[in-house]
GROMACS .gro file of N, CA and C in nm:
model
  249
    1GLY      N    1  -2.018  -1.819  -2.222
    1GLY     CA    2  -1.908  -1.701  -2.226
    1GLY      C    3  -1.925  -1.606  -2.312
    2ALA      N    4  -1.829  -1.530  -2.340
    2ALA     CA    5  -1.837  -1.414  -2.419
    2ALA      C    6  -1.912  -1.431  -2.559
    3LYS      N    7  -1.880  -1.546  -2.636
    3LYS     CA    8  -1.940  -1.566  -2.763
    3LYS      C    9  -2.083  -1.573  -2.731
    4GLU      N   10  -2.143  -1.630  -2.662
    4GLU     CA   11  -2.294  -1.661  -2.640
    4GLU      C   12  -2.345  -1.519  -2.631
    5ILE      N   13  -2.285  -1.453  -2.554
    5ILE     CA   14  -2.334  -1.299  -2.541
    5ILE      C   15  -2.351  -1.221  -2.650
    6TYR      N   16  -2.235  -1.232  -2.741
    6TYR     CA   17  -2.258  -1.167  -2.849
    6TYR      C   18  -2.333  -1.210  -2.959
    7PHE      N   19  -2.363  -1.352  -2.964
    7PHE     CA   20  -2.468  -1.422  -3.028
    7PHE      C   21  -2.589  -1.357  -3.000
    8HIS      N   22  -2.625  -1.336  -2.884
    8HIS     CA   23  -2.750  -1.305  -2.831
    8HIS      C   24  -2.766  -1.179  -2.864
    9LEU      N   25  -2.664  -1.070  -2.877
    9LEU     CA   26  -2.674  -0.942  -2.892
    9LEU      C   27  -2.703  -0.917  -3.060
   10ILE      N   28  -2.644  -1.014  -3.128
   10ILE     CA   29  -2.651  -1.017  -3.271
   10ILE      C   30  -2.797  -1.045  -3.310
   11SER      N   31  -2.857  -1.134  -3.245
   11SER     CA   32  -3.005  -1.178  -3.252
   11SER      C   33  -3.101  -1.075  -3.205
   12ALA      N   34  -3.059  -1.001  -3.112
   12ALA     CA   35  -3.159  -0.902  -3.064
   12ALA      C   36  -3.137  -0.776  -3.152
   13TYR      N   37  -2.996  -0.720  -3.170
   13TYR     CA   38  -2.977  -0.606  -3.240
   13TYR      C   39  -2.881  -0.627  -3.359
   14PRO      N   40  -2.914  -0.683  -3.469
   14PRO     CA   41  -2.842  -0.737  -3.575
   14PRO      C   42  -2.784  -0.610  -3.642
   15GLU      N   43  -2.826  -0.476  -3.637
   15GLU     CA   44  -2.746  -0.381  -3.680
   15GLU      C   45  -2.642  -0.325  -3.591
   16LEU      N   46  -2.635  -0.369  -3.477
   16LEU     CA   47  -2.517  -0.332  -3.376
   16LEU      C   48  -2.394  -0.405  -3.425
   17GLN      N   49  -2.288  -0.331  -3.456
   17GLN     CA   50  -2.155  -0.350  -3.504
   17GLN      C   51  -2.075  -0.422  -3.407
   18PHE      N   52  -2.057  -0.382  -3.294
   18PHE     CA   53  -1.957  -0.432  -3.174
   18PHE      C   54  -1.972  -0.584  -3.172
   19PRO      N   55  -2.073  -0.668  -3.162
   19PRO     CA   56  -2.056  -0.792  -3.141
   19PRO      C   57  -1.992  -0.875  -3.261
   20TYR      N   58  -2.012  -0.813  -3.403
   20TYR     CA   59  -1.966  -0.910  -3.504
   20TYR      C   60  -1.794  -0.858  -3.494
   21CYS      N   61  -1.758  -0.736  -3.464
   21CYS     CA   62  -1.611  -0.721  -3.447
   21CYS      C   63  -1.548  -0.782  -3.334
   22ALA      N   64  -1.605  -0.785  -3.218
   22ALA     CA   65  -1.578  -0.870  -3.101
   22ALA      C   66  -1.555  -1.022  -3.143
   23LEU      N   67  -1.654  -1.078  -3.207
   23LEU     CA   68  -1.647  -1.210  -3.242
   23LEU      C   69  -1.532  -1.238  -3.360
   24GLY      N   70  -1.526  -1.149  -3.444
   24GLY     CA   71  -1.411  -1.150  -3.539
   24GLY      C   72  -1.266  -1.164  -3.477
   25ASP      N   73  -1.256  -1.099  -3.373
   25ASP     CA   74  -1.117  -1.089  -3.269
   25ASP      C   75  -1.109  -1.227  -3.228
   26ILE      N   76  -1.227  -1.260  -3.147
   26ILE     CA   77  -1.217  -1.378  -3.069
   26ILE      C   78  -1.160  -1.518  -3.166
   27TYR      N   79  -1.239  -1.533  -3.299
   27TYR     CA   80  -1.213  -1.640  -3.384
   27TYR      C   81  -1.076  -1.598  -3.443
   28PHE      N   82  -1.012  -1.482  -3.459
   28PHE     CA   83  -0.891  -1.441  -3.524
   28PHE      C   84  -0.785  -1.512  -3.421
   29ARG      N   85  -0.794  -1.468  -3.295
   29ARG     CA   86  -0.687  -1.512  -3.193
   29ARG      C   87  -0.690  -1.672  -3.174
   30ALA      N   88  -0.814  -1.723  -3.210
   30ALA     CA   89  -0.821  -1.882  -3.189
   30ALA      C   90  -0.760  -1.954  -3.314
   31GLY      N   91  -0.732  -1.861  -3.428
   31GLY     CA   92  -0.666  -1.912  -3.543
   31GLY      C   93  -0.773  -1.965  -3.646
   32LYS      N   94  -0.910  -1.929  -3.632
   32LYS     CA   95  -1.020  -1.955  -3.707
   32LYS      C   96  -1.011  -1.843  -3.804
   33LYS      N   97  -0.933  -1.831  -3.887
   33LYS     CA   98  -0.935  -1.718  -3.998
   33LYS      C   99  -1.052  -1.698  -4.071
   34LYS      N  100  -1.114  -1.830  -4.113
   34LYS     CA  101  -1.237  -1.816  -4.217
   34LYS      C  102  -1.354  -1.752  -4.139
   35THR      N  103  -1.365  -1.806  -4.000
   35THR     CA  104  -1.478  -1.745  -3.946
   35THR      C  105  -1.467  -1.591  -3.873
   36ALA      N  106  -1.348  -1.568  -3.853
   36ALA     CA  107  -1.312  -1.435  -3.807
   36ALA      C  108  -1.340  -1.331  -3.941
   37LYS      N  109  -1.306  -1.374  -4.066
   37LYS     CA  110  -1.328  -1.282  -4.195
   37LYS      C  111  -1.473  -1.269  -4.216
   38LYS      N  112  -1.551  -1.369  -4.174
   38LYS     CA  113  -1.711  -1.366  -4.189
   38LYS      C  114  -1.776  -1.255  -4.091
   39TYR      N  115  -1.710  -1.245  -3.966
   39TYR     CA  116  -1.757  -1.147  -3.884
   39TYR      C  117  -1.721  -1.029  -3.917
   40TYR      N  118  -1.577  -0.999  -3.933
   40TYR     CA  119  -1.523  -0.881  -3.985
   40TYR      C  120  -1.608  -0.833  -4.108
   41LYS      N  121  -1.633  -0.908  -4.181
   41LYS     CA  122  -1.708  -0.858  -4.326
   41LYS      C  123  -1.846  -0.800  -4.278
   42LYS      N  124  -1.905  -0.863  -4.190
   42LYS     CA  125  -2.048  -0.839  -4.132
   42LYS      C  126  -2.041  -0.706  -4.057
   43CYS      N  127  -1.949  -0.684  -3.991
   43CYS     CA  128  -1.915  -0.552  -3.924
   43CYS      C  129  -1.896  -0.435  -3.997
   44ALA      N  130  -1.799  -0.460  -4.110
   44ALA     CA  131  -1.783  -0.370  -4.213
   44ALA      C  132  -1.910  -0.352  -4.295
   45GLN      N  133  -1.969  -0.427  -4.332
   45GLN     CA  134  -2.098  -0.414  -4.407
   45GLN      C  135  -2.216  -0.330  -4.357
   46THR      N  136  -2.232  -0.357  -4.217
   46THR     CA  137  -2.297  -0.277  -4.145
   46THR      C  138  -2.307  -0.134  -4.153
   47ASN      N  139  -2.179  -0.088  -4.139
   47ASN     CA  140  -2.143   0.090  -4.139
   47ASN      C  141  -2.006   0.070  -4.173
   48PRO      N  142  -1.946   0.081  -4.289
   48PRO     CA  143  -1.824   0.088  -4.327
   48PRO      C  144  -1.734   0.189  -4.290
   49ASP      N  145  -1.807   0.311  -4.244
   49ASP     CA  146  -1.751   0.435  -4.238
   49ASP      C  147  -1.714   0.468  -4.075
   50SER      N  148  -1.785   0.380  -4.004
   50SER     CA  149  -1.775   0.400  -3.856
   50SER      C  150  -1.640   0.354  -3.804
   51VAL      N  151  -1.601   0.359  -3.681
   51VAL     CA  152  -1.476   0.342  -3.633
   51VAL      C  153  -1.475   0.191  -3.647
   52LEU      N  154  -1.564   0.123  -3.583
   52LEU     CA  155  -1.564  -0.030  -3.599
   52LEU      C  156  -1.558  -0.101  -3.728
   53GLY      N  157  -1.630  -0.012  -3.827
   53GLY     CA  158  -1.645  -0.074  -3.978
   53GLY      C  159  -1.487  -0.038  -4.027
   54VAL      N  160  -1.409   0.062  -3.996
   54VAL     CA  161  -1.264   0.090  -4.034
   54VAL      C  162  -1.191  -0.012  -3.974
   55ARG      N  163  -1.193  -0.034  -3.848
   55ARG     CA  164  -1.120  -0.134  -3.794
   55ARG      C  165  -1.137  -0.292  -3.854
   56ALA      N  166  -1.259  -0.300  -3.874
   56ALA     CA  167  -1.289  -0.441  -3.942
   56ALA      C  168  -1.230  -0.454  -4.080
   57ARG      N  169  -1.249  -0.332  -4.169
   57ARG     CA  170  -1.174  -0.339  -4.306
   57ARG      C  171  -1.020  -0.366  -4.283
   58MET      N  172  -0.984  -0.300  -4.167
   58MET     CA  173  -0.826  -0.295  -4.179
   58MET      C  174  -0.780  -0.429  -4.126
   59ARG      N  175  -0.857  -0.499  -4.032
   59ARG     CA  176  -0.826  -0.631  -3.988
   59ARG      C  177  -0.831  -0.732  -4.131
   60LEU      N  178  -0.940  -0.728  -4.221
   60LEU     CA  179  -0.937  -0.780  -4.338
   60LEU      C  180  -0.822  -0.762  -4.409
   61GLU      N  181  -0.792  -0.649  -4.438
   61GLU     CA  182  -0.644  -0.626  -4.533
   61GLU      C  183  -0.521  -0.686  -4.469
   62GLU      N  184  -0.539  -0.680  -4.338
   62GLU     CA  185  -0.411  -0.718  -4.260
   62GLU      C  186  -0.406  -0.878  -4.313
   63MET      N  187  -0.517  -0.956  -4.278
   63MET     CA  188  -0.522  -1.100  -4.297
   63MET      C  189  -0.497  -1.134  -4.457
   64LYS      N  190  -0.531  -1.036  -4.555
   64LYS     CA  191  -0.517  -1.058  -4.691
   64LYS      C  192  -0.372  -1.036  -4.730
   65PHE      N  193  -0.292  -0.941  -4.656
   65PHE     CA  194  -0.150  -0.928  -4.659
   65PHE      C  195  -0.079  -1.030  -4.598
   66ALA      N  196  -0.113  -1.085  -4.473
   66ALA     CA  197  -0.062  -1.203  -4.428
   66ALA      C  198  -0.059  -1.321  -4.513
   67CYS      N  199  -0.173  -1.340  -4.588
   67CYS     CA  200  -0.171  -1.447  -4.689
   67CYS      C  201  -0.076  -1.432  -4.802
   68LEU      N  202  -0.075  -1.309  -4.860
   68LEU     CA  203   0.014  -1.279  -4.961
   68LEU      C  204   0.164  -1.306  -4.920
   69CYS      N  205   0.189  -1.262  -4.794
   69CYS     CA  206   0.337  -1.300  -4.750
   69CYS      C  207   0.382  -1.451  -4.734
   70LEU      N  208   0.264  -1.513  -4.674
   70LEU     CA  209   0.312  -1.652  -4.668
   70LEU      C  210   0.321  -1.727  -4.816
   71LEU      N  211   0.228  -1.658  -4.921
   71LEU     CA  212   0.237  -1.731  -5.043
   71LEU      C  213   0.390  -1.682  -5.112
   72GLY      N  214   0.450  -1.585  -5.037
   72GLY     CA  215   0.566  -1.538  -5.122
   72GLY      C  216   0.549  -1.441  -5.203
   73LEU      N  217   0.434  -1.387  -5.223
   73LEU     CA  218   0.383  -1.286  -5.324
   73LEU      C  219   0.408  -1.135  -5.290
   74VAL      N  220   0.463  -1.118  -5.157
   74VAL     CA  221   0.509  -1.009  -5.109
   74VAL      C  222   0.657  -1.027  -5.080
   75ALA      N  223   0.755  -0.971  -5.138
   75ALA     CA  224   0.891  -0.998  -5.112
   75ALA      C  225   0.956  -0.936  -4.985
   76SER      N  226   0.931  -0.800  -4.951
   76SER     CA  227   0.965  -0.761  -4.838
   76SER      C  228   0.889  -0.639  -4.790
   77VAL      N  229   0.900  -0.593  -4.680
   77VAL     CA  230   0.817  -0.482  -4.626
   77VAL      C  231   0.907  -0.386  -4.575
   78SER      N  232   0.904  -0.273  -4.625
   78SER     CA  233   1.007  -0.162  -4.552
   78SER      C  234   0.906  -0.059  -4.494
   79ARG      N  235   0.978  -0.007  -4.388
   79ARG     CA  236   0.899   0.098  -4.306
   79ARG      C  237   0.897   0.211  -4.382
   80VAL      N  238   0.779   0.276  -4.354
   80VAL     CA  239   0.731   0.404  -4.409
   80VAL      C  240   0.760   0.516  -4.312
   81ASP      N  241   0.804   0.610  -4.353
   81ASP     CA  242   0.851   0.731  -4.270
   81ASP      C  243   0.731   0.826  -4.253
   82VAL      N  244   0.675   0.839  -4.134
   82VAL     CA  245   0.557   0.917  -4.141
   82VAL      C  246   0.582   1.057  -4.064
   83SER      N  247   0.717   1.080  -4.058
   83SER     CA  248   0.736   1.204  -4.005
   83SER      C  249   0.729   1.322  -4.088
   0.00000   0.00000   0.00000
């Protein structure tokens, strides 16, 4: 499947960010947050300022925020007016 292709790409091209981010997404959707975090971190470390690096860092922050909400450490979230 797709994971095997991404693992192959990582073996052949360890500096390529896409497979790390894609695996992070796959594991995140499967509910395997710890494994997703590992791949998002690797993607972000490879090149933190690229589009994929920023995306991976955003996913990591979203996961952290979700944990804080579950623990009751964030009382409420209000909308931010961006206009």
